[in-house]
Amino acid sequence: MSDRRVLVNLRGLLTPDPARAWAVDRIPDAALALEGGRVAWLGRKEDLPAAWADAPKVDGGGAWATPGFVDPHTHLLFGGNRSGEFNRRLHGATYQQIAAEGGGIRETVRATRGATVHDLVASGEERLRAFRERGVVHLECKTGYGLELEAESRLTAAYAELQQRGWSLDVTLLPAHDLAPEFGGDAEANACAVAEDWLPELVKRHPGVARFCDVFVETGVYTAEQGRRILGAGKRLGLIPRVHADELSWTGGAELAAELGAASADHLMFCSEAGMKAMAAADVTPVLLPATTLFLGMRDWAPARKMIEAGCRVALATDFNPGSCPCVDPLTILRLGCLQLRMTFEEAFTALTLHPARSLRRDDLGHLHPGARAQVLLWDVEEMLELVYWVGEPYRPRFLTR
Ligand SMILES: [Zn+2]
């Protein structure tokens, strides 16, 4: 049975053009022809090819149609949450005080190590539903709150189960998210365990689940040299590098990402100009996480404009995680992209659709040109810019298909 259909009665259609870095097509009174779960044609309704004239019509209800959002940086799975710690911070406790008492990321690591695969899948699915309601149709999801082999393996198994259940997500192995308590601060020995034991074992136990690996290159965590060793080991296992880079200080993370041909370098609040040029030349996607800057009360917004001027295809992400950004809302990211990173609406929109999909090597997501997956959002607004303009409004899209 054919599933040919044409989406009509649209106020308009907004989509990035995958053939051009920052171009956004804005088509008024649009129609979208779909077949086999893919886009077959897009354009003005009056230009619909004759071959589609008899196809069943789907009423868009006068909405704007857009591709679904793609989130290229989340820490979806973890045990517990840190709202208690957050409250203590509001009452004046410093992050260092909380960490010295065994709180902070250590608390999440304890809760995650205590969680079963079943627990992780259940909470993960709840979070994925929250993302989906807000228009996110594909996510990158990291391990990293296990910090030892067995807990990292349970996280990977939970992601595999979520994929089995039909959730569209890419998995990144991040056992080098922080120094594991067992290593007593010996980053060198910890990096060695990650590169030589944990990554090979995780790939062996869970073949085909993860496509990427990642490392936190930061003062007091892993050096660029240790990052190089971990990501090199990942590459030999077929994992494409991503890097937590230049978040709290300059550590050469962007330069390392470029050297290794990484898919992305993420955070980048303290990225150097040389790092920007290197990322542009090596086609590394800078993934900026403005809600983390907001949540941590920092003022060092990532230099998005300079990166765009340097020729980078900037992407935006939530960085969903329990410590520095418990946010599942792409509209918050879109708004911060425009209001704090000084991106135009079209740039921020492209940075939440086409560019993240590209950084995940997903050519059929993040746009609505022919061949794209039919992941269409319908927005009941007069102009798409309203999503940013009515700054606190909790807009939710309607879905054409899953
Ligand atoms: Zn992160």
mmCIF file of C-alpha atoms and ligand atoms in Angstrom:
data_model
loop_
_atom_site.group_PDB
_atom_site.id
_atom_site.type_symbol
_atom_site.label_atom_id
_atom_site.label_comp_id
_atom_site.label_asym_id
_atom_site.label_seq_id
_atom_site.Cartn_x
_atom_site.Cartn_y
_atom_site.Cartn_z
ATOM 1 C CA MET A 1 0.000 0.000 0.000
ATOM 2 C CA SER A 2 1.344 3.413 -0.903
ATOM 3 C CA ASP A 3 1.760 5.956 1.847
ATOM 4 C CA ARG A 4 1.984 8.885 -0.555
ATOM 5 C CA ARG A 5 0.427 12.025 0.910
ATOM 6 C CA VAL A 6 0.713 15.765 0.636
ATOM 7 C CA LEU A 7 0.748 18.139 3.591
ATOM 8 C CA VAL A 8 -1.286 21.210 2.651
ATOM 9 C CA ASN A 9 -2.964 24.200 4.306
ATOM 10 C CA LEU A 10 0.293 25.503 5.732
ATOM 11 C CA ARG A 11 0.901 29.160 6.528
ATOM 12 C CA GLY A 12 4.434 28.440 5.495
ATOM 13 C CA LEU A 13 7.406 26.128 5.687
ATOM 14 C CA LEU A 14 10.798 26.939 7.169
ATOM 15 C CA THR A 15 13.766 24.666 6.558
ATOM 16 C CA PRO A 16 17.540 24.901 6.292
ATOM 17 C CA ASP A 17 18.942 23.987 2.890
ATOM 18 C CA PRO A 18 21.438 21.124 3.348
ATOM 19 C CA ALA A 19 23.343 22.224 0.249
ATOM 20 C CA ARG A 20 24.230 25.650 1.707
ATOM 21 C CA ALA A 21 25.755 26.284 5.160
ATOM 22 C CA TRP A 22 23.429 28.911 6.627
ATOM 23 C CA ALA A 23 20.650 29.224 4.024
ATOM 24 C CA VAL A 24 17.074 28.904 5.295
ATOM 25 C CA ASP A 25 14.174 28.477 2.860
ATOM 26 C CA ARG A 26 11.035 30.337 3.855
ATOM 27 C CA ILE A 27 8.193 29.165 1.628
ATOM 28 C CA PRO A 28 4.776 30.795 2.116
ATOM 29 C CA ASP A 29 1.591 28.817 1.363
ATOM 30 C CA ALA A 30 3.731 25.694 1.102
ATOM 31 C CA ALA A 31 3.026 22.040 0.403
ATOM 32 C CA LEU A 32 5.159 19.044 1.326
ATOM 33 C CA ALA A 33 4.918 15.702 -0.524
ATOM 34 C CA LEU A 34 5.831 12.600 1.507
ATOM 35 C CA GLU A 35 6.403 9.012 0.520
ATOM 36 C CA GLY A 36 8.003 6.048 2.297
ATOM 37 C CA GLY A 37 8.516 8.116 5.453
ATOM 38 C CA ARG A 38 10.613 10.628 3.507
ATOM 39 C CA VAL A 39 10.177 14.033 1.927
ATOM 40 C CA ALA A 40 9.714 13.704 -1.830
ATOM 41 C CA TRP A 41 9.021 17.314 -2.786
ATOM 42 C CA LEU A 42 8.642 20.741 -1.178
ATOM 43 C CA GLY A 43 7.530 24.065 -2.606
ATOM 44 C CA ARG A 44 4.600 26.412 -3.010
ATOM 45 C CA LYS A 45 1.259 24.617 -3.155
ATOM 46 C CA GLU A 46 0.472 26.147 -6.572
ATOM 47 C CA ASP A 47 3.650 24.517 -7.949
ATOM 48 C CA LEU A 48 2.798 20.975 -6.749
ATOM 49 C CA PRO A 49 3.774 18.592 -9.592
ATOM 50 C CA ALA A 50 0.847 17.001 -11.441
ATOM 51 C CA ALA A 51 1.987 13.521 -10.348
ATOM 52 C CA TRP A 52 0.985 14.451 -6.786
ATOM 53 C CA ALA A 53 -2.413 15.965 -7.622
ATOM 54 C CA ASP A 54 -4.353 12.798 -6.683
ATOM 55 C CA ALA A 55 -2.336 11.882 -3.558
ATOM 56 C CA PRO A 56 -4.278 12.051 -0.260
ATOM 57 C CA LYS A 57 -4.035 15.432 1.441
ATOM 58 C CA VAL A 58 -3.163 16.044 5.099
ATOM 59 C CA ASP A 59 -4.496 19.280 6.579
ATOM 60 C CA GLY A 60 -1.768 21.320 8.306
ATOM 61 C CA GLY A 61 -4.387 23.536 9.984
ATOM 62 C CA GLY A 62 -2.717 26.778 8.875
ATOM 63 C CA ALA A 63 0.469 26.050 10.827
ATOM 64 C CA TRP A 64 4.136 26.613 10.031
ATOM 65 C CA ALA A 65 5.957 23.378 9.165
ATOM 66 C CA THR A 66 9.582 22.852 10.206
ATOM 67 C CA PRO A 67 11.956 19.933 10.614
ATOM 68 C CA GLY A 68 12.216 18.488 14.133
ATOM 69 C CA PHE A 69 14.982 19.722 16.406
ATOM 70 C CA VAL A 70 18.177 17.677 16.785
ATOM 71 C CA ASP A 71 20.017 17.896 20.128
ATOM 72 C CA PRO A 72 23.727 17.029 19.661
ATOM 73 C CA HIS A 73 24.855 17.043 23.331
ATOM 74 C CA THR A 74 22.965 15.430 26.219
ATOM 75 C CA HIS A 75 23.856 13.365 29.265
ATOM 76 C CA LEU A 76 20.439 11.683 29.166
ATOM 77 C CA LEU A 77 21.012 8.812 31.595
ATOM 78 C CA PHE A 78 21.979 9.230 35.244
ATOM 79 C CA GLY A 79 20.642 8.263 38.653
ATOM 80 C CA GLY A 80 19.081 10.699 41.131
ATOM 81 C CA ASN A 81 19.022 14.462 40.733
ATOM 82 C CA ARG A 82 20.781 17.391 42.390
ATOM 83 C CA SER A 83 17.960 19.788 43.271
ATOM 84 C CA GLY A 84 19.017 19.648 46.944
ATOM 85 C CA GLU A 85 22.533 20.747 46.020
ATOM 86 C CA PHE A 86 21.078 23.473 43.820
ATOM 87 C CA ASN A 87 19.118 24.813 46.770
ATOM 88 C CA ARG A 88 22.279 24.853 48.873
ATOM 89 C CA ARG A 89 24.007 26.845 46.152
ATOM 90 C CA LEU A 90 21.149 29.365 46.258
ATOM 91 C CA HIS A 91 21.775 29.653 49.995
ATOM 92 C CA GLY A 92 25.432 30.480 49.419
ATOM 93 C CA ALA A 93 27.328 27.161 49.459
ATOM 94 C CA THR A 94 30.083 27.055 46.848
ATOM 95 C CA TYR A 95 30.579 24.246 44.360
ATOM 96 C CA GLN A 96 33.937 23.498 46.023
ATOM 97 C CA GLN A 97 32.296 23.167 49.481
ATOM 98 C CA ILE A 98 29.683 20.804 48.078
ATOM 99 C CA ALA A 99 32.340 18.767 46.256
ATOM 100 C CA ALA A 100 34.529 18.589 49.410
ATOM 101 C CA GLU A 101 31.572 17.004 51.235
ATOM 102 C CA GLY A 102 31.263 14.338 48.520
ATOM 103 C CA GLY A 103 28.450 16.093 46.638
ATOM 104 C CA GLY A 104 28.390 17.414 43.076
ATOM 105 C CA ILE A 105 29.155 14.952 40.295
ATOM 106 C CA ARG A 106 30.232 12.367 42.923
ATOM 107 C CA GLU A 107 26.633 12.221 44.160
ATOM 108 C CA THR A 108 25.354 11.509 40.645
ATOM 109 C CA VAL A 109 28.061 8.874 40.135
ATOM 110 C CA ARG A 110 26.980 7.103 43.345
ATOM 111 C CA ALA A 111 23.297 7.172 42.334
ATOM 112 C CA THR A 112 24.118 6.009 38.790
ATOM 113 C CA ARG A 113 26.294 3.141 40.011
ATOM 114 C CA GLY A 114 23.364 2.067 42.202
ATOM 115 C CA ALA A 115 20.850 2.088 39.312
ATOM 116 C CA THR A 116 19.850 -1.026 37.353
ATOM 117 C CA VAL A 117 19.489 -1.039 33.570
ATOM 118 C CA HIS A 118 15.733 -1.161 34.164
ATOM 119 C CA ASP A 119 15.856 1.990 36.365
ATOM 120 C CA LEU A 120 17.973 3.811 33.788
ATOM 121 C CA VAL A 121 15.661 2.885 30.898
ATOM 122 C CA ALA A 122 12.553 3.971 32.840
ATOM 123 C CA SER A 123 13.914 7.411 33.758
ATOM 124 C CA GLY A 124 15.498 7.784 30.303
ATOM 125 C CA GLU A 125 12.196 7.140 28.567
ATOM 126 C CA GLU A 126 10.440 9.733 30.726
ATOM 127 C CA ARG A 127 13.088 12.299 29.761
ATOM 128 C CA LEU A 128 12.911 11.354 26.079
ATOM 129 C CA ARG A 129 9.136 11.966 26.154
ATOM 130 C CA ALA A 130 9.770 15.423 27.625
ATOM 131 C CA PHE A 131 12.256 16.202 24.830
ATOM 132 C CA ARG A 132 9.873 14.880 22.196
ATOM 133 C CA GLU A 133 6.894 16.948 23.396
ATOM 134 C CA ARG A 134 9.075 19.994 22.846
ATOM 135 C CA GLY A 135 9.962 19.033 19.282
ATOM 136 C CA VAL A 136 13.288 17.174 19.664
ATOM 137 C CA VAL A 137 13.204 14.192 17.270
ATOM 138 C CA HIS A 138 16.810 12.984 17.590
ATOM 139 C CA LEU A 139 19.448 13.274 20.328
ATOM 140 C CA GLU A 140 23.057 12.516 21.027
ATOM 141 C CA CYS A 141 23.295 10.796 24.430
ATOM 142 C CA LYS A 142 26.445 10.228 26.477
ATOM 143 C CA THR A 143 27.418 7.694 29.082
ATOM 144 C CA GLY A 144 29.763 9.114 31.731
ATOM 145 C CA TYR A 145 28.189 9.001 35.180
ATOM 146 C CA GLY A 146 29.482 5.494 35.818
ATOM 147 C CA LEU A 147 33.232 6.248 35.762
ATOM 148 C CA GLU A 148 33.962 2.523 35.980
ATOM 149 C CA LEU A 149 33.494 -0.314 33.547
ATOM 150 C CA GLU A 150 30.410 -2.086 34.924
ATOM 151 C CA ALA A 151 28.349 1.070 35.473
ATOM 152 C CA GLU A 152 29.373 2.445 32.047
ATOM 153 C CA SER A 153 28.349 -0.901 30.583
ATOM 154 C CA ARG A 154 24.889 -0.685 32.215
ATOM 155 C CA LEU A 155 24.475 2.831 30.795
ATOM 156 C CA THR A 156 25.384 1.571 27.324
ATOM 157 C CA ALA A 157 22.964 -1.369 27.699
ATOM 158 C CA ALA A 158 20.196 1.042 28.722
ATOM 159 C CA TYR A 159 20.836 3.174 25.609
ATOM 160 C CA ALA A 160 20.722 0.022 23.467
ATOM 161 C CA GLU A 161 17.338 -0.837 25.005
ATOM 162 C CA LEU A 162 16.014 2.678 24.294
ATOM 163 C CA GLN A 163 17.168 2.349 20.659
ATOM 164 C CA GLN A 164 15.391 -1.032 20.507
ATOM 165 C CA ARG A 165 12.215 0.653 21.696
ATOM 166 C CA GLY A 166 12.381 2.964 18.690
ATOM 167 C CA TRP A 167 13.898 6.135 20.156
ATOM 168 C CA SER A 168 16.082 7.919 17.605
ATOM 169 C CA LEU A 169 19.380 8.552 19.368
ATOM 170 C CA ASP A 170 23.139 8.349 18.859
ATOM 171 C CA VAL A 171 25.265 7.032 21.705
ATOM 172 C CA THR A 172 28.606 8.515 22.772
ATOM 173 C CA LEU A 173 30.921 6.675 25.171
ATOM 174 C CA LEU A 174 32.239 9.101 27.796
ATOM 175 C CA PRO A 175 33.877 7.068 30.560
ATOM 176 C CA ALA A 176 36.411 9.938 30.682
ATOM 177 C CA HIS A 177 33.768 12.412 31.900
ATOM 178 C CA ASP A 178 35.715 13.045 35.123
ATOM 179 C CA LEU A 179 38.384 11.352 37.221
ATOM 180 C CA ALA A 180 37.029 8.199 38.868
ATOM 181 C CA PRO A 181 37.263 8.266 42.704
ATOM 182 C CA GLU A 182 39.159 4.920 42.646
ATOM 183 C CA PHE A 183 42.155 6.537 40.927
ATOM 184 C CA GLY A 184 42.729 9.095 43.712
ATOM 185 C CA GLY A 185 43.355 11.917 41.256
ATOM 186 C CA ASP A 186 45.839 10.001 39.076
ATOM 187 C CA ALA A 187 44.580 11.225 35.694
ATOM 188 C CA GLU A 188 47.366 9.431 33.844
ATOM 189 C CA ALA A 189 46.408 5.998 35.210
ATOM 190 C CA ASN A 190 42.701 6.765 34.741
ATOM 191 C CA ALA A 191 43.235 7.794 31.083
ATOM 192 C CA CYS A 192 45.214 4.631 30.541
ATOM 193 C CA ALA A 193 42.360 2.470 31.947
ATOM 194 C CA VAL A 194 39.804 4.240 29.741
ATOM 195 C CA ALA A 195 41.887 3.925 26.565
ATOM 196 C CA GLU A 196 43.258 0.427 27.042
ATOM 197 C CA ASP A 197 40.547 -1.408 29.004
ATOM 198 C CA TRP A 198 37.151 0.279 29.274
ATOM 199 C CA LEU A 199 36.578 1.529 25.713
ATOM 200 C CA PRO A 200 37.600 -1.756 24.017
ATOM 201 C CA GLU A 201 35.502 -3.752 26.495
ATOM 202 C CA LEU A 202 32.416 -1.513 26.083
ATOM 203 C CA VAL A 203 32.599 -1.827 22.288
ATOM 204 C CA LYS A 204 33.061 -5.596 22.574
ATOM 205 C CA ARG A 205 30.109 -6.047 24.941
ATOM 206 C CA HIS A 206 27.759 -3.695 23.044
ATOM 207 C CA PRO A 207 28.679 -3.946 19.355
ATOM 208 C CA GLY A 208 27.146 -1.302 17.115
ATOM 209 C CA VAL A 209 25.503 0.677 19.935
ATOM 210 C CA ALA A 210 27.891 3.647 20.226
ATOM 211 C CA ARG A 211 29.054 5.697 17.221
ATOM 212 C CA PHE A 212 31.083 8.347 19.072
ATOM 213 C CA CYS A 213 33.439 8.750 22.017
ATOM 214 C CA ASP A 214 34.157 11.840 24.060
ATOM 215 C CA VAL A 215 36.527 13.126 26.761
ATOM 216 C CA PHE A 216 36.466 16.067 29.189
ATOM 217 C CA VAL A 217 39.636 18.015 28.453
ATOM 218 C CA GLU A 218 39.904 20.569 31.262
ATOM 219 C CA THR A 219 42.310 21.861 33.900
ATOM 220 C CA GLY A 220 42.175 19.368 36.774
ATOM 221 C CA VAL A 221 40.536 16.643 34.648
ATOM 222 C CA TYR A 222 42.233 15.336 31.475
ATOM 223 C CA THR A 223 45.008 17.116 29.583
ATOM 224 C CA ALA A 224 44.930 17.501 25.796
ATOM 225 C CA GLU A 225 47.601 14.777 25.599
ATOM 226 C CA GLN A 226 45.493 12.343 27.653
ATOM 227 C CA GLY A 227 42.466 13.323 25.549
ATOM 228 C CA ARG A 228 44.472 12.542 22.404
ATOM 229 C CA ARG A 229 45.274 9.065 23.739
ATOM 230 C CA ILE A 230 41.658 8.280 24.741
ATOM 231 C CA LEU A 231 40.131 9.553 21.506
ATOM 232 C CA GLY A 232 42.842 7.805 19.480
ATOM 233 C CA ALA A 233 41.892 4.525 21.147
ATOM 234 C CA GLY A 234 38.246 5.260 20.363
ATOM 235 C CA LYS A 235 39.080 5.919 16.705
ATOM 236 C CA ARG A 236 40.844 2.571 16.417
ATOM 237 C CA LEU A 237 37.580 1.006 17.660
ATOM 238 C CA GLY A 238 35.592 2.856 14.974
ATOM 239 C CA LEU A 239 34.273 5.611 17.276
ATOM 240 C CA ILE A 240 34.222 9.181 15.952
ATOM 241 C CA PRO A 241 35.658 11.708 18.458
ATOM 242 C CA ARG A 242 33.749 14.537 20.130
ATOM 243 C CA VAL A 243 35.439 16.717 22.774
ATOM 244 C CA HIS A 244 34.292 18.608 25.898
ATOM 245 C CA ALA A 245 36.613 21.514 25.164
ATOM 246 C CA ASP A 246 37.641 24.905 26.562
ATOM 247 C CA GLU A 247 34.675 25.106 28.952
ATOM 248 C CA LEU A 248 36.137 26.626 32.116
ATOM 249 C CA SER A 249 39.546 27.628 30.755
ATOM 250 C CA TRP A 250 41.552 27.389 27.530
ATOM 251 C CA THR A 251 43.142 23.950 27.312
ATOM 252 C CA GLY A 252 43.577 23.549 23.556
ATOM 253 C CA GLY A 253 40.445 21.395 23.237
ATOM 254 C CA ALA A 254 39.250 22.973 19.985
ATOM 255 C CA GLU A 255 42.712 22.574 18.442
ATOM 256 C CA LEU A 256 42.776 18.928 19.552
ATOM 257 C CA ALA A 257 39.332 18.320 17.999
ATOM 258 C CA ALA A 258 40.578 19.753 14.695
ATOM 259 C CA GLU A 259 43.790 17.702 14.804
ATOM 260 C CA LEU A 260 41.823 14.474 15.333
ATOM 261 C CA GLY A 261 39.124 15.252 12.772
ATOM 262 C CA ALA A 262 36.495 15.172 15.533
ATOM 263 C CA ALA A 263 32.818 15.547 14.675
ATOM 264 C CA SER A 264 32.421 18.279 17.273
ATOM 265 C CA ALA A 265 34.052 20.335 20.002
ATOM 266 C CA ASP A 266 31.580 21.301 22.696
ATOM 267 C CA HIS A 267 31.185 24.185 25.222
ATOM 268 C CA LEU A 268 34.058 26.417 23.967
ATOM 269 C CA MET A 269 33.458 29.427 26.181
ATOM 270 C CA PHE A 270 37.235 29.934 26.298
ATOM 271 C CA CYS A 271 38.058 28.871 22.729
ATOM 272 C CA SER A 272 41.048 30.618 21.108
ATOM 273 C CA GLU A 273 40.852 32.334 17.715
ATOM 274 C CA ALA A 274 43.363 29.806 16.401
ATOM 275 C CA GLY A 275 41.020 27.068 17.649
ATOM 276 C CA MET A 276 38.112 28.614 15.736
ATOM 277 C CA LYS A 277 40.108 28.755 12.510
ATOM 278 C CA ALA A 278 41.303 25.191 13.007
ATOM 279 C CA MET A 279 37.724 23.951 13.560
ATOM 280 C CA ALA A 280 36.511 25.751 10.418
ATOM 281 C CA ALA A 281 39.352 24.260 8.344
ATOM 282 C CA ALA A 282 38.795 20.710 9.679
ATOM 283 C CA ASP A 283 34.965 20.963 9.507
ATOM 284 C CA VAL A 284 34.596 20.367 13.249
ATOM 285 C CA THR A 285 31.157 21.507 14.440
ATOM 286 C CA PRO A 286 31.361 23.822 17.469
ATOM 287 C CA VAL A 287 28.476 22.769 19.750
ATOM 288 C CA LEU A 288 27.548 25.637 22.069
ATOM 289 C CA LEU A 289 25.593 25.090 25.295
ATOM 290 C CA PRO A 290 24.229 28.464 26.430
ATOM 291 C CA ALA A 291 21.784 27.100 29.042
ATOM 292 C CA THR A 292 24.797 25.727 30.957
ATOM 293 C CA THR A 293 26.348 29.195 31.070
ATOM 294 C CA LEU A 294 22.983 30.496 32.305
ATOM 295 C CA PHE A 295 22.465 27.788 34.928
ATOM 296 C CA LEU A 296 25.992 28.159 36.324
ATOM 297 C CA GLY A 297 25.487 31.910 36.604
ATOM 298 C CA MET A 298 28.518 32.591 34.406
ATOM 299 C CA ARG A 299 28.959 35.543 32.094
ATOM 300 C CA ASP A 300 31.332 33.959 29.602
ATOM 301 C CA TRP A 301 28.992 33.264 26.688
ATOM 302 C CA ALA A 302 30.633 31.252 23.930
ATOM 303 C CA PRO A 303 31.796 33.520 21.083
ATOM 304 C CA ALA A 304 29.260 32.316 18.508
ATOM 305 C CA ARG A 305 29.573 35.366 16.235
ATOM 306 C CA LYS A 306 33.348 35.053 15.998
ATOM 307 C CA MET A 307 33.009 31.359 15.171
ATOM 308 C CA ILE A 308 30.483 32.068 12.424
ATOM 309 C CA GLU A 309 32.784 34.764 11.039
ATOM 310 C CA ALA A 310 35.671 32.270 11.146
ATOM 311 C CA GLY A 311 33.602 29.951 8.910
ATOM 312 C CA CYS A 312 32.339 27.448 11.502
ATOM 313 C CA ARG A 313 28.955 25.762 11.212
ATOM 314 C CA VAL A 314 27.877 26.390 14.792
ATOM 315 C CA ALA A 315 25.351 24.077 16.479
ATOM 316 C CA LEU A 316 23.432 24.532 19.731
ATOM 317 C CA ALA A 317 22.471 21.912 22.323
ATOM 318 C CA THR A 318 20.826 21.594 25.731
ATOM 319 C CA ASP A 319 23.716 19.794 27.523
ATOM 320 C CA PHE A 320 20.921 18.127 29.553
ATOM 321 C CA ASN A 321 22.557 16.850 32.785
ATOM 322 C CA PRO A 322 21.795 16.904 36.516
ATOM 323 C CA GLY A 323 24.574 19.234 37.686
ATOM 324 C CA SER A 324 25.039 22.141 35.312
ATOM 325 C CA CYS A 325 21.976 22.122 33.041
ATOM 326 C CA PRO A 326 18.785 20.187 33.873
ATOM 327 C CA CYS A 327 17.070 21.553 30.743
ATOM 328 C CA VAL A 328 15.141 19.582 28.096
ATOM 329 C CA ASP A 329 13.773 22.620 26.273
ATOM 330 C CA PRO A 330 15.003 23.506 22.764
ATOM 331 C CA LEU A 331 13.096 26.811 22.869
ATOM 332 C CA THR A 332 15.206 27.954 25.818
ATOM 333 C CA ILE A 333 18.299 27.187 23.729
ATOM 334 C CA LEU A 334 16.867 28.953 20.664
ATOM 335 C CA ARG A 335 16.109 32.028 22.793
ATOM 336 C CA LEU A 336 19.550 32.105 24.445
ATOM 337 C CA GLY A 337 21.133 31.641 21.009
ATOM 338 C CA CYS A 338 19.413 34.811 19.823
ATOM 339 C CA LEU A 339 19.476 36.844 23.040
ATOM 340 C CA GLN A 340 22.915 36.011 24.460
ATOM 341 C CA LEU A 341 24.985 34.489 21.649
ATOM 342 C CA ARG A 342 23.747 37.205 19.265
ATOM 343 C CA MET A 343 22.715 34.798 16.544
ATOM 344 C CA THR A 344 19.917 35.743 14.127
ATOM 345 C CA PHE A 345 16.732 33.697 14.375
ATOM 346 C CA GLU A 346 17.642 31.848 11.156
ATOM 347 C CA GLU A 347 21.125 31.065 12.450
ATOM 348 C CA ALA A 348 19.869 29.770 15.807
ATOM 349 C CA PHE A 349 17.190 27.694 14.043
ATOM 350 C CA THR A 350 19.809 26.167 11.715
ATOM 351 C CA ALA A 351 22.041 25.535 14.749
ATOM 352 C CA LEU A 352 19.258 23.430 16.314
ATOM 353 C CA THR A 353 18.364 21.492 13.156
ATOM 354 C CA LEU A 354 20.772 21.100 10.212
ATOM 355 C CA HIS A 355 24.134 21.666 11.871
ATOM 356 C CA PRO A 356 23.640 19.260 14.789
ATOM 357 C CA ALA A 357 22.373 16.601 12.377
ATOM 358 C CA ARG A 358 25.488 17.128 10.276
ATOM 359 C CA SER A 359 27.727 16.797 13.334
ATOM 360 C CA LEU A 360 26.028 13.453 14.037
ATOM 361 C CA ARG A 361 26.543 12.375 10.400
ATOM 362 C CA ARG A 362 22.756 12.244 9.868
ATOM 363 C CA ASP A 363 22.139 13.741 6.430
ATOM 364 C CA ASP A 364 18.425 12.922 6.526
ATOM 365 C CA LEU A 365 17.620 14.963 9.641
ATOM 366 C CA GLY A 366 17.487 18.679 10.404
ATOM 367 C CA HIS A 367 15.878 19.769 7.117
ATOM 368 C CA LEU A 368 12.849 19.056 4.901
ATOM 369 C CA HIS A 369 14.475 18.776 1.480
ATOM 370 C CA PRO A 370 13.912 15.617 -0.625
ATOM 371 C CA GLY A 371 15.283 12.504 1.104
ATOM 372 C CA ALA A 372 14.819 13.890 4.628
ATOM 373 C CA ARG A 373 12.988 11.769 7.191
ATOM 374 C CA ALA A 374 9.368 12.927 7.490
ATOM 375 C CA GLN A 375 9.914 14.310 11.009
ATOM 376 C CA VAL A 376 7.734 17.374 10.589
ATOM 377 C CA LEU A 377 6.725 19.785 13.346
ATOM 378 C CA LEU A 378 3.640 21.993 13.008
ATOM 379 C CA TRP A 379 3.665 25.287 14.916
ATOM 380 C CA ASP A 380 0.454 27.263 15.447
ATOM 381 C CA VAL A 381 2.002 30.738 15.232
ATOM 382 C CA GLU A 382 1.707 33.549 12.697
ATOM 383 C CA GLU A 383 5.470 33.906 12.310
ATOM 384 C CA MET A 384 8.159 31.456 13.451
ATOM 385 C CA LEU A 385 10.102 34.318 15.063
ATOM 386 C CA GLU A 386 7.343 34.456 17.722
ATOM 387 C CA LEU A 387 8.948 31.395 19.327
ATOM 388 C CA VAL A 388 11.757 33.672 20.456
ATOM 389 C CA TYR A 389 9.811 36.936 20.763
ATOM 390 C CA TRP A 390 7.177 35.703 23.291
ATOM 391 C CA VAL A 391 10.062 34.754 25.483
ATOM 392 C CA GLY A 392 8.393 32.780 28.280
ATOM 393 C CA GLU A 393 5.639 31.107 26.244
ATOM 394 C CA PRO A 394 5.708 27.297 26.423
ATOM 395 C CA TYR A 395 4.998 26.607 22.743
ATOM 396 C CA ARG A 396 4.558 22.949 21.848
ATOM 397 C CA PRO A 397 4.539 21.687 18.261
ATOM 398 C CA ARG A 398 2.057 19.269 16.760
ATOM 399 C CA PHE A 399 3.549 16.236 15.005
ATOM 400 C CA LEU A 400 2.865 14.994 11.543
ATOM 401 C CA THR A 401 4.511 11.627 12.084
ATOM 402 C CA ARG A 402 6.738 9.958 14.579
HETATM 403 ZN ZN ZN B 1 28.461 17.694 28.517
#
